[in-house]
Short mmCIF file of C-alpha atoms in Angstrom, two decimals:
data_model
loop_
_atom_site.label_atom_id
_atom_site.label_comp_id
_atom_site.label_asym_id
_atom_site.label_seq_id
_atom_site.Cartn_x
_atom_site.Cartn_y
_atom_site.Cartn_z
CA MET S 163 21.80 1.40 17.35
CA THR S 164 19.01 3.92 17.67
CA ALA S 165 16.86 5.52 15.01
CA ARG S 166 18.30 8.79 13.79
CA GLY S 167 16.13 11.76 14.60
CA ARG S 168 12.81 9.94 14.53
CA CYS S 169 9.92 10.47 16.92
CA GLY S 170 7.39 8.06 18.34
CA SER S 171 8.31 4.96 20.26
CA GLY S 172 5.44 2.60 20.66
CA ASP S 173 1.98 1.52 19.62
CA VAL S 174 3.22 -1.31 17.44
CA ALA S 175 0.49 -3.93 17.22
CA LEU S 176 0.86 -7.13 15.29
CA VAL S 177 -1.68 -9.87 14.75
CA VAL S 178 -0.63 -13.21 16.11
CA PRO S 179 -2.56 -16.02 14.43
CA GLY S 180 -4.49 -18.53 16.46
CA ALA S 181 -3.51 -21.97 17.66
CA GLY S 182 -0.42 -23.23 15.93
CA GLY S 183 1.01 -19.79 15.12
CA GLU S 184 4.35 -19.33 16.85
CA PRO S 185 6.54 -16.25 16.54
CA SER S 186 9.33 -16.67 14.01
CA ASP S 187 12.88 -16.94 15.29
CA SER S 188 13.70 -13.73 13.44
CA SER S 189 11.04 -11.70 15.23
CA GLY S 190 12.56 -8.65 16.81
CA PRO S 191 11.28 -6.66 19.77
CA GLY S 192 8.11 -4.81 18.96
CA GLY S 193 8.19 -5.83 15.41
CA ALA S 194 8.14 -9.00 13.55
CA GLY S 195 4.97 -10.88 12.84
CA THR S 196 4.58 -14.62 12.79
CA ALA S 197 6.07 -17.64 11.16
CA ALA S 198 5.01 -18.61 7.69
CA GLY S 199 2.55 -21.46 7.74
CA ALA S 200 0.63 -20.25 10.77
CA ASP S 201 -3.14 -20.18 10.81
CA SER S 202 -4.89 -17.25 9.20
CA PRO S 203 -5.14 -14.25 11.55
CA ASP S 204 -8.18 -12.60 12.96
CA LEU S 205 -8.31 -9.72 10.52
CA ASP S 206 -10.86 -7.92 12.63
CA ALA S 207 -8.17 -7.11 15.16
CA ARG S 208 -7.17 -3.46 15.17
CA PRO S 209 -4.14 -1.88 16.84
CA ASP S 210 -4.49 0.92 19.33
CA GLY S 211 -4.99 4.22 17.61
CA ALA S 212 -6.42 2.74 14.41
CA GLY S 213 -9.95 3.94 14.87
CA THR S 214 -11.79 6.63 13.03
CA GLY S 215 -12.71 8.97 15.88
CA PRO S 216 -11.11 12.21 16.97
CA GLY S 217 -7.74 11.09 18.41
CA ASP S 218 -6.22 9.04 15.66
CA GLY S 219 -8.62 8.61 12.77
CA LEU S 220 -9.00 12.15 11.41
CA THR S 221 -6.46 13.10 8.77
CA ALA S 222 -4.86 16.49 8.35
CA LEU S 223 -6.66 17.02 5.05
CA GLU S 224 -10.30 16.31 5.92
CA ALA S 225 -11.40 19.72 4.67
CA LEU S 226 -9.76 19.40 1.24
CA ARG S 227 -11.83 18.37 -1.74
CA VAL S 228 -10.34 16.77 -4.83
CA PRO S 229 -12.31 17.49 -8.03
CA ASP S 230 -13.29 14.48 -10.11
CA ALA S 231 -11.39 16.03 -13.00
CA LEU S 232 -8.13 15.33 -11.17
CA SER S 233 -8.66 11.54 -11.18
CA ALA S 234 -6.18 9.79 -13.48
CA ARG S 235 -8.50 7.75 -15.68
CA VAL S 236 -5.94 5.91 -17.82
CA PRO S 237 -2.29 4.89 -17.31
CA ALA S 238 0.40 7.49 -17.93
CA GLU S 239 1.65 5.75 -21.07
CA GLN S 240 -1.75 6.32 -22.63
CA ARG S 241 -1.58 10.02 -21.76
CA GLY S 242 2.04 10.65 -22.71
CA ALA S 243 5.37 9.08 -23.55
CA GLY S 244 5.68 6.34 -20.96
CA ARG S 245 5.16 5.17 -17.39
CA ASP S 246 7.59 7.73 -16.09
CA ASP S 247 5.67 10.51 -17.84
CA VAL S 248 4.05 11.67 -14.60
CA ARG S 249 4.76 14.61 -12.37
CA LEU S 250 6.72 14.49 -9.14
CA LEU S 251 5.76 16.71 -6.23
CA VAL S 252 8.72 17.01 -3.87
CA SER S 253 8.23 18.05 -0.23
CA ARG S 254 11.26 18.84 1.89
CA GLY S 255 9.89 19.85 5.22
CA ARG S 256 7.45 22.65 4.45
CA SER S 257 9.01 23.59 1.10
CA VAL S 258 7.42 22.26 -2.10
CA ALA S 259 8.91 21.85 -5.57
CA HIS S 260 7.57 20.50 -8.85
CA HIS S 261 9.44 18.09 -11.12
CA ALA S 262 8.97 15.38 -13.71
CA PHE S 263 9.31 11.83 -12.38
CA ARG S 264 12.24 11.33 -14.74
CA GLU S 265 14.10 13.82 -12.54
CA LEU S 266 13.93 11.50 -9.51
CA PRO S 267 17.68 10.69 -9.73
CA GLU S 268 18.43 14.39 -9.17
CA GLN S 269 16.30 14.38 -6.01
CA LEU S 270 18.20 11.47 -4.45
CA ARG S 271 21.89 10.94 -3.82
CA GLY S 272 24.40 8.13 -3.69
CA GLY S 273 23.96 6.05 -0.56
CA ASP S 274 20.20 6.55 -0.34
CA VAL S 275 18.17 3.34 -0.12
CA LEU S 276 14.89 2.87 -1.96
CA VAL S 277 12.83 0.17 -0.23
CA VAL S 278 10.60 -1.44 -2.86
CA ASN S 279 7.68 -3.86 -2.66
CA THR S 280 8.11 -6.84 -4.98
CA SER S 281 4.55 -8.16 -4.60
CA MET S 282 2.93 -8.98 -7.94
CA THR S 283 -0.57 -7.69 -8.66
CA LEU S 284 -3.06 -10.50 -9.25
CA PRO S 285 -6.03 -10.64 -11.63
CA ALA S 286 -8.12 -10.63 -8.47
CA ALA S 287 -11.62 -9.87 -9.81
CA VAL S 288 -13.67 -12.87 -10.96
CA ASN S 289 -17.31 -13.03 -12.03
CA GLY S 290 -19.60 -15.32 -10.03
CA ARG S 291 -23.19 -16.03 -9.04
CA VAL S 292 -25.00 -16.39 -5.75
CA GLY S 293 -28.15 -18.23 -6.76
CA GLY S 294 -29.50 -16.15 -9.62
CA GLU S 295 -27.63 -13.00 -8.59
CA ARG S 296 -24.56 -11.89 -10.50
CA VAL S 297 -21.63 -10.86 -8.31
CA VAL S 298 -17.97 -10.01 -8.71
CA VAL S 299 -15.58 -11.68 -6.28
CA HIS S 300 -12.56 -9.66 -5.23
CA PHE S 301 -9.93 -12.08 -3.94
CA SER S 302 -8.13 -10.04 -1.29
CA THR S 303 -5.65 -12.09 0.71
CA ARG S 304 -4.45 -15.69 0.77
CA GLY S 305 -4.40 -17.10 4.29
CA ALA S 306 -1.69 -19.48 5.43
CA ASP S 307 -4.37 -22.19 5.78
CA GLY S 308 -5.21 -21.98 2.07
CA ARG S 309 -8.43 -19.99 2.48
CA TRP S 310 -8.85 -16.57 0.90
CA ALA S 311 -10.33 -13.39 2.27
CA VAL S 312 -12.85 -12.28 -0.35
CA GLU S 313 -15.24 -9.41 -0.92
CA LEU S 314 -18.45 -9.85 -2.90
CA ARG S 315 -19.30 -6.84 -5.05
CA ALA S 316 -22.30 -5.94 -7.19
CA PRO S 317 -21.66 -5.24 -10.89
CA VAL S 318 -22.95 -1.78 -11.80
CA GLY S 319 -22.01 -1.70 -15.47
CA ALA S 320 -19.02 -0.63 -17.57
CA GLY S 321 -16.76 -3.10 -15.76
CA VAL S 322 -16.99 -1.48 -12.33
CA THR S 323 -18.68 -2.62 -9.13
CA GLY S 324 -20.53 -1.25 -6.14
CA PRO S 325 -20.85 -2.31 -2.50
CA ARG S 326 -22.90 -5.36 -1.58
CA PRO S 327 -23.67 -6.93 1.80
CA GLY S 328 -21.44 -9.90 2.60
CA GLY S 329 -22.37 -13.28 4.00
CA PRO S 330 -24.05 -15.12 5.50
CA ALA S 331 -21.81 -18.04 6.45
CA GLY S 332 -22.41 -20.98 4.18
CA THR S 333 -23.13 -18.87 1.10
CA VAL S 334 -21.99 -20.68 -2.02
CA VAL S 335 -20.60 -18.58 -4.85
CA ARG S 336 -20.44 -20.32 -8.20
CA LEU S 337 -17.33 -19.48 -10.20
CA PRO S 338 -16.32 -20.05 -13.83
CA GLY S 339 -15.15 -23.49 -14.91
CA GLY S 340 -17.61 -25.33 -12.65
CA ARG S 341 -15.83 -24.23 -9.48
CA ALA S 342 -17.28 -22.68 -6.35
CA LEU S 343 -16.27 -21.04 -3.08
CA VAL S 344 -18.02 -21.10 0.28
CA LEU S 345 -18.08 -18.19 2.73
CA GLU S 346 -17.10 -19.39 6.20
CA ASP S 347 -16.14 -16.64 8.66
CA PRO S 348 -16.58 -12.87 8.59
CA LEU S 349 -13.60 -10.60 9.03
CA GLY S 350 -15.21 -8.65 11.80
CA PRO S 351 -18.73 -8.63 13.23
CA SER S 352 -20.94 -10.72 10.97
CA ALA S 353 -23.50 -7.93 10.65
CA GLY S 354 -22.26 -5.81 7.77
CA ALA S 355 -18.90 -7.55 7.36
CA ARG S 356 -17.40 -6.60 4.02
CA LEU S 357 -14.71 -9.29 3.84
CA TRP S 358 -15.13 -13.00 4.57
CA TRP S 359 -12.82 -15.95 4.81
CA ALA S 360 -13.83 -18.41 2.12
CA ARG S 361 -12.98 -22.00 1.26
CA VAL S 362 -11.83 -21.83 -2.33
CA PRO S 363 -10.93 -24.24 -5.16
CA GLU S 364 -7.49 -25.80 -4.91
CA ALA S 365 -6.14 -24.46 -8.20
CA MET S 366 -6.55 -20.78 -7.36
CA PRO S 367 -3.57 -19.49 -9.41
CA GLU S 368 -4.97 -21.24 -12.49
CA LEU S 369 -8.49 -19.93 -11.82
CA LEU S 370 -7.28 -16.35 -11.47
CA ARG S 371 -5.06 -16.65 -14.52
CA ARG S 372 -7.87 -18.00 -16.71
CA TYR S 373 -10.86 -16.03 -15.46
CA GLY S 374 -9.57 -13.11 -13.42
CA ARG S 375 -8.95 -9.49 -14.29
CA PRO S 376 -7.48 -6.58 -12.34
CA ILE S 377 -9.71 -4.87 -9.80
CA ARG S 378 -10.95 -1.64 -11.31
CA TYR S 379 -12.59 1.39 -9.73
CA GLY S 380 -15.19 3.72 -11.17
CA TYR S 381 -12.89 6.69 -11.68
CA THR S 382 -11.03 4.85 -14.47
CA ASP S 383 -12.25 5.02 -18.07
CA ARG S 384 -11.98 1.39 -19.09
CA ASP S 385 -10.47 -2.01 -18.35
CA GLN S 386 -6.69 -2.25 -18.65
CA PRO S 387 -4.47 -5.28 -19.23
CA LEU S 388 -2.93 -6.89 -16.17
CA SER S 389 0.49 -5.59 -17.25
CA ALA S 390 -0.73 -2.05 -16.57
CA TYR S 391 -1.14 -2.98 -12.90
CA ARG S 392 2.28 -4.55 -12.40
CA THR S 393 5.46 -2.73 -11.46
CA VAL S 394 8.99 -3.22 -12.70
CA PHE S 395 9.90 -4.71 -9.30
CA ALA S 396 7.18 -7.40 -9.22
CA VAL S 397 8.17 -11.05 -8.86
CA PRO S 398 5.83 -14.07 -8.65
CA SER S 399 5.21 -15.77 -5.32
CA PRO S 400 5.69 -19.56 -5.20
CA ASP S 401 2.29 -20.14 -3.58
CA GLY S 402 0.39 -17.86 -5.93
CA SER S 403 -0.01 -15.06 -3.39
CA GLY S 404 0.14 -11.49 -4.51
CA SER S 405 -1.54 -8.14 -4.21
CA ALA S 406 -5.21 -7.60 -4.89
CA GLU S 407 -4.37 -4.01 -5.75
CA MET S 408 -1.19 -2.66 -7.26
CA PRO S 409 1.56 -1.25 -5.02
CA SER S 410 1.14 1.79 -7.22
CA ALA S 411 3.87 4.12 -5.94
CA ALA S 412 6.40 2.05 -7.88
CA ARG S 413 4.42 2.13 -11.12
CA PRO S 414 6.31 5.05 -12.74
CA PHE S 415 9.68 3.28 -12.46
CA THR S 416 11.15 1.94 -15.70
CA VAL S 417 14.19 -0.25 -16.29
CA PRO S 418 16.26 2.65 -17.69
CA LEU S 419 15.36 4.84 -14.70
CA VAL S 420 16.32 2.09 -12.24
CA ALA S 421 19.63 1.67 -14.09
CA GLU S 422 20.30 5.40 -13.85
CA LEU S 423 19.59 5.40 -10.12
CA VAL S 424 21.97 2.48 -9.61
CA ARG S 425 24.61 4.25 -11.70
CA ARG S 426 24.34 7.22 -9.35
CA GLY S 427 24.82 5.02 -6.29
CA VAL S 428 21.23 4.74 -5.10
CA LEU S 429 20.63 1.35 -3.46
CA PHE S 430 17.54 -0.85 -3.69
CA ALA S 431 16.21 -2.97 -0.83
CA PRO S 432 13.41 -5.42 -1.73
CA LEU S 433 10.68 -6.67 0.56
CA SER S 434 7.12 -7.87 0.04
CA LEU S 435 3.72 -6.94 1.37
CA HIS S 436 0.68 -8.43 -0.33
CA THR S 437 -1.96 -5.71 -0.35
CA GLY S 438 -5.60 -6.61 0.19
CA VAL S 439 -8.59 -4.89 -1.31
CA ALA S 440 -9.31 -1.32 -0.34
CA SER S 441 -12.81 -0.02 0.01
CA ALA S 442 -13.76 2.60 -2.54
CA GLU S 443 -16.64 3.71 -0.32
CA ALA S 444 -15.26 3.73 3.25
CA HIS S 445 -11.78 4.88 4.24
CA GLU S 446 -11.15 2.27 6.89
CA PRO S 447 -7.76 1.30 8.30
CA PRO S 448 -5.97 -1.43 6.34
CA TYR S 449 -6.57 -5.02 7.31
CA PRO S 450 -3.66 -7.24 8.39
CA GLU S 451 -1.52 -8.22 5.43
CA ARG S 452 1.22 -10.76 4.74
CA PHE S 453 4.72 -9.36 4.58
CA ALA S 454 8.34 -10.47 4.44
CA VAL S 455 11.49 -8.48 5.11
CA PRO S 456 14.51 -10.52 3.94
CA ALA S 457 17.74 -10.68 5.90
CA ALA S 458 19.64 -8.89 3.13
CA THR S 459 17.24 -5.95 3.23
CA ALA S 460 17.41 -5.73 7.02
CA TRP S 461 21.22 -5.78 6.85
CA LEU S 462 21.40 -3.10 4.15
CA VAL S 463 19.03 -0.70 5.89
CA ASN S 464 20.80 -1.13 9.22
CA ALA S 465 24.22 -0.64 7.61
CA VAL S 466 23.22 2.56 5.83
CA ARG S 467 21.64 4.00 8.95
CA ALA S 468 24.61 3.07 11.13
CA ALA S 469 27.02 4.69 8.67
CA GLY S 470 24.86 7.77 8.25
CA SER S 471 25.62 7.53 4.55
CA GLY S 472 22.12 7.83 3.16
CA ARG S 473 18.40 8.11 3.72
CA VAL S 474 15.90 5.25 3.84
CA VAL S 475 13.13 6.13 1.39
CA ALA S 476 10.17 3.78 1.17
CA VAL S 477 8.50 3.40 -2.21
CA GLY S 478 4.84 3.28 -1.21
CA THR S 479 2.88 3.01 2.00
CA THR S 480 3.09 -0.78 1.70
CA ALA S 481 6.88 -0.62 1.99
CA VAL S 482 6.56 1.59 5.08
CA ARG S 483 4.13 -0.84 6.71
CA ALA S 484 6.36 -3.85 6.06
CA LEU S 485 9.63 -2.22 7.08
CA GLU S 486 8.25 -0.56 10.19
CA SER S 487 6.76 -3.93 11.19
CA ALA S 488 10.27 -5.39 11.26
CA VAL S 489 12.00 -2.72 13.36
CA GLY S 490 12.17 -2.78 17.12
CA PRO S 491 12.15 0.11 19.60
CA ASP S 492 15.95 0.10 19.34
CA GLY S 493 15.74 1.11 15.68
CA VAL S 494 17.21 -2.16 14.41
CA VAL S 495 15.51 -3.87 11.49
CA ARG S 496 15.35 -7.65 11.78
CA PRO S 497 14.36 -10.25 9.19
CA ALA S 498 10.65 -10.91 9.61
CA GLU S 499 7.69 -12.48 7.88
CA GLY S 500 4.10 -13.24 8.68
CA TRP S 501 1.12 -10.95 9.27
CA THR S 502 1.14 -7.32 10.30
CA ASP S 503 -1.74 -5.14 11.39
CA LEU S 504 0.53 -2.20 12.12
CA VAL S 505 -1.14 1.13 11.33
CA VAL S 506 1.38 3.96 11.29
CA THR S 507 -0.10 7.11 12.80
CA PRO S 508 1.42 10.45 13.81
CA ARG S 509 1.26 9.35 17.45
CA ARG S 510 3.13 6.13 16.75
CA GLY S 511 5.60 7.80 14.37
CA VAL S 512 8.21 6.04 12.24
CA ARG S 513 11.43 4.48 13.49
CA VAL S 514 13.45 3.71 10.39
CA VAL S 515 11.89 5.43 7.37
CA ASP S 516 13.33 8.85 6.53
CA GLY S 517 11.34 9.56 3.37
CA LEU S 518 8.47 8.26 1.30
CA LEU S 519 7.55 8.13 -2.38
CA THR S 520 3.81 7.70 -2.69
CA GLY S 521 0.77 8.50 -4.77
CA LEU S 522 -1.75 11.19 -3.95
CA HIS S 523 -4.46 9.96 -1.59
CA GLU S 524 -7.99 11.15 -1.02
CA PRO S 525 -8.37 13.52 1.94
CA GLN S 526 -10.26 10.94 4.04
CA ALA S 527 -7.88 8.05 3.30
CA SER S 528 -6.31 6.40 6.33
CA HIS S 529 -2.98 6.31 4.43
CA LEU S 530 -2.62 10.01 5.13
CA LEU S 531 -2.02 9.27 8.80
CA MET S 532 1.15 7.47 7.71
CA LEU S 533 2.17 10.36 5.46
CA GLU S 534 1.69 12.76 8.35
CA ALA S 535 3.87 10.56 10.55
CA VAL S 536 6.67 10.92 8.01
CA ALA S 537 6.21 14.53 6.90
CA GLY S 538 4.42 16.31 9.74
CA ARG S 539 0.95 17.82 9.54
CA GLU S 540 1.79 21.27 8.20
CA ALA S 541 4.19 19.94 5.56
CA LEU S 542 1.58 17.47 4.36
CA ARG S 543 -1.08 20.17 4.17
CA ARG S 544 1.18 22.46 2.14
CA GLY S 545 2.10 19.68 -0.24
CA TYR S 546 -1.50 18.72 -0.93
CA GLU S 547 -2.61 22.30 -1.37
CA ALA S 548 0.16 22.73 -3.95
CA ALA S 549 -0.91 19.52 -5.69
CA LEU S 550 -4.47 20.80 -5.97
CA GLN S 551 -3.36 24.23 -7.15
CA GLU S 552 -1.09 22.73 -9.84
CA ARG S 553 -3.71 20.16 -10.84
CA TYR S 554 -1.76 17.00 -10.12
CA LEU S 555 -3.55 13.74 -10.93
CA TRP S 556 -4.77 11.36 -8.20
CA HIS S 557 -5.06 7.57 -7.80
CA GLU S 558 -2.99 4.62 -9.03
CA PHE S 559 -2.39 5.96 -12.55
CA GLY S 560 -1.69 9.49 -11.33
CA ASP S 561 1.24 11.62 -10.24
CA VAL S 562 3.49 10.92 -7.26
CA HIS S 563 4.73 12.67 -4.15
CA LEU S 564 8.27 12.42 -2.78
CA ILE S 565 8.50 13.32 0.91
CA LEU S 566 12.04 13.97 2.13
CA PRO S 567 13.31 15.26 5.48
CA ASP S 568 14.01 18.93 5.96
CA GLU S 569 17.78 18.76 6.18
CA GLU S 570 18.12 22.34 7.40
CA ARG S 571 16.69 21.27 10.73
CA ASN S 572 19.34 20.09 13.13
CA ALA S 573 16.95 18.12 15.33
CA PRO S 574 13.53 16.53 14.89
CA ASP S 575 10.47 18.46 15.99
CA CYS S 576 8.68 15.71 17.83
CA PHE S 577 5.66 17.93 18.45
CA SER S 578 4.99 18.13 14.70
CA ASN S 579 3.99 14.49 14.78
CA GLU S 580 1.69 14.74 17.80
CA TRP S 581 -2.02 15.43 17.95
#
């Protein structure tokens, strides 16, 4: 089976952990990560085309500027009637339409598949001290060897943080409850490394539960309860893993809305990708992240594509990254789990995703390369210009963007996804 009307056929790059990490039996060609239980990966590794120079790192929207006034500062339910009280920008090819998110069922049809990330957001920010210095530890990613990738941040008041140099190796960070962590290895060159692998206390889920809070950025007005950062699809992980930051595209979904979509014949395919911390200051490509695509999800997506009965619509960039990490050059999705450092760019393209539901990203954000791979450069530019003109709200508590294929086109325009 081949991917229907998709462009791009290469540049998949997956991190293979060090000694002891063997490919899983379910790994498909070009796609599937490594077996659970392998050593933690070298998160400094970057796939081809993931840089920030002129060839693959510049987004289509570099010249756009988003006013601070368009940052969503509180959750939608504190601005209106509920989580689904946000706006929905719909792009079909180069055409743009404006809807309420509650109208999502009218934008989809029976047989469509919504691929959703079930990762649960963690209370990943914990106060600590390095000597006499106050710091905030952002727990990013749990490695298979039990260590965590962490970022040390400087408190700047009002519950938000600013950048702080990491390291050096051997730094001891005192944590609440008489616990401590020790920085061991940088994720990247030690000079200026933002994230470090750290040896952490054994009872990490308990420590986060008792002392942690959600990671918060400066554009928000105030701290929010952890429940505000969890989606209706979230399920706990047995080992305490989860996402440092919310898979926010799914935030507007409510139980009644999901029930209505199911009633109309829309299918749901769960997978997981545990998101690490993003940098609020530098729009760097995402680090490798743990993911799992279950056999049932692989089967459902393959069946729908083979039958031509519906479109595969990923809910969030995390769902795209996980699903595209499990599909081979033949367009077949295979069960997979492990680590992926896949960065979807216009040059690489997408093989299985037909559409995407996502938040609105800053013009320099590397996520926009993925959006361009799905929508095409001109369609993405028109959508974002419309969002600015209509004063849509940005960030995790903001409005959302549904990108669907232009069904009036009989064949894909592969050149629209090339540089």
